[in-house]
Amino acid sequence: MTSPADSPFLLACRNRPADRVPVWFMRQAGRSLPEYRALREKHGMFDIICTPELAAEVTMQPVRRLGVDAAIFFSDIVVPLKAIGVDVELKAGVGPVINPPFRTAADLDRLRPLEPGDVPYVAETVRILLGELHVPLIGFAGAPFTLASYLVEGGPSRTYARTKALMYGEPDTWTELLSALADITSAFLRVQVEAGASAVQLFDSWAGALGPDDYQRYVLPASAEVFDGLADLGVPSIHFGVNTGELLPLMADAGADVVGVDWRVPIDVARERLGAGVAVQGNLDPAVCLSPWTAVEAKVRDILDRNARRPGHIFNLGHGVLPETDPQVLRRIVDLVHALG
Ligand code: CP3
């Protein structure tokens, strides 16, 4: 077996040449897999996350079936919030719901620092996985802005209007909220890495709701705090968001080694915006996976052609796997990327 440091995934994270283009899929574990759905019929989402044997099993499912080059720790971005006592529910087909939402400075009292003892199942799940995996394990967390958007909106949002109202209307409260979330996120990632995760991904899924000036002023400092807080651990970091074409260089400035790119920006354009020192991850439109194979193949080839064999490319989707995706298509994508790259 390849030792993790020489694995194509970790070499690509370091922007170094590898003998193939590594590939994994955001949301590779989950409802697209029948074996996941079967387990979910018997157990709740948080039960799986908090039971190390189950969380490890679900993490392994896509690795076995799809032949991907990395595993992603099975959890959710709201887990650290729940672990410190925030009332959060995962509503099927909707996403995280927080009741009541965070709206004023007084709500800051509902957050406290995360201690490793709040999430004992995390280190235990990672420990089980290290014994089974032959590919690197990615730890992950939600970024301060994306977590704040769920707390303030009380659930998913299209406009982020209440989040922005707090950000512009009460900048001091906003700064305190993001700083508290940065501490929680950083602590949650640290637990995963200290237990043995080889890389981390920070999901700022909804940061693309902001323009570059506001991102730089209201969000970047807190995300940079997360990456700074992990620097001593020496593992590579990935920074991802949707609709972030205009934010890509700032997302690299926050301190990540790899920047995730969605399908709205061609990967060669993204690389130009980021410069040669930054690795990229992406960027197949997840909806393409529901199209005929000839269309999928053309898109995969186009992404690889645009990267033109430059080191530092991790093949992925531009956002998570859609639940209705046929896992056989994902398997064929992995095989095609490996054959071509
Ligand atoms: O394979 C993996 O990627 C690992 C697991 C993972 C989950 N959530 C499990 C999950 C990861 C990396 C996440 C991250 C996550 N969670 C993000 C960032 C990634 C992104 O998509 O932008 C966000 C925004 C969330 C919040 C969240 N949690 C949403 C939007 C949903 C889906 C709601 C739904 O039912 O459609 C969840 C629930 C969730 N998290 C599921 C899974 C497998 C589905 C739960 C189920 O089994 O019912």
XYZ file of C-alpha atoms and ligand atoms in Angstrom:
389
model
C 0.000 0.000 0.000
C 1.111 3.538 -0.652
C 2.027 5.318 2.530
C -0.352 8.267 2.988
C 2.297 10.990 2.475
C 3.022 9.587 -1.019
C -0.620 9.116 -1.890
C -1.811 10.946 -5.023
C -4.332 12.894 -2.935
C -1.796 14.283 -0.444
C 0.768 15.000 -3.166
C -1.854 16.962 -5.096
C -2.785 18.886 -1.923
C 0.876 19.904 -1.720
C 0.822 20.953 -5.388
C 3.345 18.213 -6.182
C 3.298 15.827 -9.174
C 1.591 12.474 -8.642
C 1.297 9.386 -10.831
C -2.419 9.988 -11.288
C -5.039 12.645 -10.740
C -6.683 11.844 -7.400
C -10.463 11.869 -7.217
C -13.072 11.880 -4.473
C -16.585 13.313 -4.266
C -18.058 15.774 -1.802
C -21.008 13.982 -0.153
C -19.725 10.648 -1.460
C -21.227 8.993 1.625
C -24.966 9.366 1.791
C -28.224 8.825 0.042
C -26.865 8.009 -3.420
C -25.651 4.687 -1.963
C -28.211 1.896 -1.328
C -26.082 0.551 1.537
C -26.303 3.985 3.219
C -30.067 4.157 2.746
C -30.424 0.678 4.250
C -28.509 1.749 7.363
C -30.482 4.997 7.602
C -33.739 3.038 7.728
C -32.585 1.643 11.060
C -30.703 4.629 12.538
C -31.114 8.404 12.765
C -28.520 10.692 11.243
C -27.080 11.820 14.599
C -27.159 8.207 15.896
C -24.888 7.199 13.014
C -22.565 10.152 13.603
C -22.320 9.484 17.363
C -21.812 5.693 17.074
C -18.200 5.126 15.985
C -18.800 1.702 14.372
C -21.655 3.105 12.270
C -19.899 6.367 11.364
C -16.800 4.398 10.313
C -18.917 1.983 8.254
C -20.655 4.824 6.409
C -17.294 6.530 5.772
C -15.970 3.276 4.262
C -18.975 2.586 2.006
C -17.982 4.918 -0.864
C -14.313 3.971 -0.555
C -15.201 0.322 -1.183
C -17.716 0.912 -3.917
C -16.224 3.828 -5.837
C -12.448 3.359 -5.564
C -11.901 7.001 -4.583
C -8.490 8.332 -3.485
C -9.663 9.810 -0.173
C -12.261 9.134 2.496
C -14.208 11.910 4.189
C -15.044 11.536 7.842
C -18.800 10.998 8.228
C -20.339 13.818 10.224
C -22.114 17.084 9.493
C -21.221 20.764 9.749
C -23.761 21.251 12.573
C -22.344 18.484 14.801
C -20.015 20.747 16.840
C -22.933 23.154 17.428
C -25.143 20.347 18.674
C -22.245 19.078 20.814
C -22.128 22.370 22.746
C -25.879 22.363 23.305
C -27.377 24.336 20.402
C -30.832 22.990 19.536
C -30.323 21.799 15.961
C -32.273 19.297 13.956
C -31.465 17.833 10.530
C -34.744 17.910 8.605
C -34.864 15.413 5.759
C -34.837 17.101 2.373
C -34.347 20.510 4.026
C -31.144 20.594 6.057
C -30.213 22.003 9.473
C -32.960 23.801 11.398
C -32.107 25.868 14.499
C -34.806 26.831 16.953
C -34.922 29.602 18.019
C -32.549 31.337 15.592
C -29.695 33.634 16.683
C -30.749 37.270 16.247
C -29.172 39.466 18.975
C -26.042 39.923 21.051
C -27.747 37.997 23.892
C -27.749 34.868 21.686
C -23.938 34.791 21.896
C -24.398 33.295 25.383
C -25.754 30.175 23.686
C -22.268 29.390 22.346
C -19.322 28.124 24.378
C -15.923 26.699 23.404
C -15.872 23.088 22.176
C -13.832 20.669 24.302
C -12.593 17.318 22.942
C -14.728 15.642 25.626
C -17.852 17.065 23.942
C -17.241 14.818 20.908
C -15.698 11.580 22.247
C -17.105 9.618 19.285
C -15.007 11.624 16.801
C -11.586 10.390 17.894
C -12.949 6.844 18.256
C -14.400 6.861 14.712
C -11.094 8.121 13.304
C -9.244 5.426 15.247
C -11.418 2.669 13.711
C -10.974 4.162 10.248
C -7.190 4.299 10.487
C -7.204 0.534 10.938
C -9.304 -0.044 7.806
C -8.426 2.668 5.300
C -5.713 2.476 2.661
C -6.411 6.043 1.471
C -6.058 9.329 3.404
C -8.884 10.471 5.653
C -10.167 14.044 5.253
C -11.521 15.733 8.363
C -13.980 18.581 7.844
C -16.000 21.349 9.431
C -18.292 24.177 8.438
C -16.697 27.627 8.133
C -17.804 30.469 10.427
C -19.916 32.265 7.782
C -21.816 29.160 6.672
C -22.466 28.101 10.281
C -23.541 31.653 11.163
C -25.969 31.640 8.238
C -27.767 28.585 9.660
C -27.777 30.019 13.199
C -29.122 33.419 12.151
C -31.593 32.285 9.479
C -32.728 29.331 11.594
C -32.360 27.084 8.556
C -31.411 27.128 4.884
C -31.894 30.414 3.038
C -31.920 31.727 -0.501
C -31.130 35.381 0.252
C -29.230 35.308 3.591
C -31.143 38.520 4.339
C -31.173 38.146 8.139
C -27.543 37.089 8.176
C -26.564 40.173 6.201
C -28.808 42.399 8.337
C -26.877 41.288 11.432
C -23.539 41.642 9.641
C -24.204 45.218 8.460
C -26.442 46.309 11.338
C -24.547 44.965 14.329
C -20.962 44.532 13.176
C -19.625 44.041 16.725
C -22.063 41.227 17.463
C -21.257 39.741 14.041
C -17.510 39.801 14.718
C -18.004 38.139 18.092
C -20.266 35.495 16.577
C -17.796 34.647 13.818
C -14.886 34.611 16.220
C -16.723 32.203 18.572
C -17.556 29.977 15.588
C -13.925 30.092 14.410
C -12.829 28.752 17.808
C -15.415 25.967 17.727
C -14.544 24.988 14.147
C -10.849 25.047 14.836
C -11.267 22.856 17.934
C -13.469 20.391 16.013
C -10.895 20.069 13.206
C -8.068 19.701 15.716
C -9.776 16.702 17.348
C -10.034 15.008 13.940
C -6.417 15.699 12.982
C -4.976 14.755 16.362
C -6.847 11.460 16.068
C -5.253 10.830 12.659
C -7.019 12.660 9.811
C -4.440 13.530 7.093
C -6.086 16.655 5.646
C -8.963 18.986 6.435
C -11.656 20.651 4.364
C -13.377 23.815 5.506
C -16.847 24.056 3.934
C -17.855 27.688 3.448
C -20.635 26.527 1.167
C -22.644 29.744 1.206
C -19.845 32.384 1.282
C -20.584 33.085 -2.407
C -23.587 35.089 -1.196
C -21.107 37.938 -0.555
C -19.049 40.132 -2.851
C -15.272 40.322 -2.405
C -15.197 43.510 -0.278
C -17.696 42.187 2.260
C -16.093 38.747 2.242
C -12.720 40.311 2.994
C -14.037 42.533 5.739
C -16.656 40.377 7.474
C -15.648 36.757 6.819
C -12.035 36.264 5.813
C -10.535 37.139 9.242
C -12.556 34.408 10.987
C -11.767 31.772 8.337
C -8.086 32.762 8.473
C -8.251 32.255 12.245
C -9.380 28.663 11.637
C -6.482 27.890 9.275
C -3.963 29.697 11.529
C -5.190 27.662 14.467
C -4.311 24.424 12.639
C -0.957 25.494 11.198
C 1.076 23.670 13.852
C -0.552 20.343 12.904
C 1.131 20.297 9.484
C -1.764 18.791 7.490
C -2.933 20.287 4.176
C -6.175 22.219 4.082
C -8.900 22.630 1.457
C -11.213 25.655 1.370
C -14.483 25.223 -0.511
C -17.555 27.273 -1.334
C -20.233 27.471 -4.024
C -20.554 30.490 -6.346
C -17.191 31.798 -5.203
C -15.634 32.685 -8.569
C -15.014 36.264 -7.463
C -13.695 35.143 -4.054
C -11.166 32.506 -5.115
C -7.963 34.520 -4.442
C -9.325 35.687 -1.078
C -10.183 32.107 -0.125
C -6.567 31.182 -0.818
C -5.400 34.211 1.213
C -7.328 32.858 4.184
C -4.575 30.255 4.380
C -5.656 27.121 2.504
C -3.359 24.929 0.400
C -6.176 23.894 -1.939
C -9.167 25.917 -3.104
C -12.355 24.147 -4.175
C -13.965 25.444 -7.354
C -17.546 24.972 -8.528
C -18.546 24.448 -12.177
C -19.310 28.113 -12.869
C -15.617 28.914 -13.312
C -13.619 26.756 -15.766
C -10.710 25.133 -13.937
C -8.057 26.840 -16.137
C -9.591 30.244 -15.357
C -9.681 29.360 -11.652
C -5.987 28.436 -11.783
C -5.174 31.764 -13.409
C -7.052 33.595 -10.672
C -5.308 31.599 -7.937
C -1.738 31.574 -9.249
C 0.692 28.686 -9.548
C 1.246 28.160 -5.827
C -2.313 27.085 -5.030
C -3.763 23.636 -5.762
C -7.356 23.296 -6.983
C -10.189 20.849 -6.382
C -13.141 20.362 -8.710
C -15.179 20.939 -10.684
C -17.767 18.732 -12.408
C -21.361 19.955 -12.107
C -23.101 17.298 -9.943
C -26.160 17.533 -12.195
C -24.067 16.258 -15.118
C -23.877 12.893 -13.316
C -27.593 12.434 -14.084
C -26.960 12.855 -17.834
C -26.092 10.183 -20.426
C -22.562 8.801 -20.067
C -21.322 10.405 -23.307
C -22.112 13.843 -21.810
C -20.447 12.945 -18.508
C -17.355 11.681 -20.285
C -17.043 14.839 -22.396
C -17.260 17.037 -19.287
C -14.686 14.986 -17.384
C -12.290 15.129 -20.356
C -12.795 18.885 -20.671
C -11.878 19.467 -17.017
C -8.732 17.351 -17.318
C -7.773 19.060 -20.608
C -8.206 22.492 -19.068
C -5.939 21.566 -16.171
C -3.424 20.397 -18.785
C -1.587 17.980 -16.468
C -0.476 20.688 -14.067
C 0.252 19.220 -10.598
C -2.071 20.172 -7.786
C -5.423 19.129 -9.239
C -7.808 17.018 -7.173
C -10.743 15.899 -9.291
C -14.104 16.360 -7.562
C -17.585 17.645 -8.203
C -18.251 21.373 -7.942
C -20.669 20.607 -5.058
C -22.042 17.524 -3.325
C -23.312 14.328 -4.973
C -27.061 14.625 -5.624
C -29.032 11.881 -3.818
C -30.546 10.606 -7.091
C -27.092 9.942 -8.628
C -26.402 6.402 -9.840
C -23.250 5.280 -7.984
C -22.173 3.343 -11.084
C -21.697 6.678 -12.864
C -19.452 7.847 -10.009
C -17.439 4.621 -10.316
C -17.025 5.186 -14.062
C -15.850 8.763 -13.421
C -13.205 7.524 -10.980
C -11.982 4.956 -13.503
C -11.938 7.515 -16.334
C -10.007 10.109 -14.304
C -7.501 7.451 -13.284
C -7.101 6.253 -16.878
C -6.703 9.744 -18.361
C -4.928 11.584 -15.585
O -19.589 12.067 2.249
C -19.545 13.172 2.834
O -19.365 14.213 2.163
C -19.524 13.214 4.336
C -20.615 13.671 5.034
C -21.184 15.077 5.023
C -22.517 15.297 5.438
N -22.734 16.644 5.478
C -23.481 14.239 5.769
C -24.909 14.510 5.610
C -20.603 16.327 4.775
C -19.222 16.663 4.285
C -21.595 17.303 5.070
C -21.355 18.751 4.984
C -22.489 19.674 4.980
N -23.657 19.606 5.679
C -22.479 20.908 4.287
C -21.338 21.406 3.437
C -21.342 20.734 2.115
C -22.350 21.265 1.154
O -23.165 20.457 0.681
O -22.321 22.462 0.839
C -23.701 21.543 4.524
C -24.156 22.868 3.953
C -24.444 20.717 5.422
C -25.787 20.975 5.999
C -26.711 19.849 5.657
N -26.793 18.669 6.363
C -27.575 19.732 4.528
C -27.795 20.817 3.498
C -28.158 18.461 4.578
C -29.064 17.802 3.567
C -30.507 17.866 3.857
C -31.255 16.858 3.004
O -31.881 15.979 3.589
O -31.212 16.960 1.770
C -27.664 17.823 5.737
C -27.981 16.453 6.173
C -26.933 15.453 5.772
N -25.614 15.597 6.075
C -27.123 14.218 5.098
C -25.868 13.613 5.001
C -25.541 12.274 4.419
C -28.466 13.636 4.653
C -29.109 13.122 5.909
C -29.941 11.890 5.752
O -29.381 10.784 5.632
O -31.158 12.033 5.822
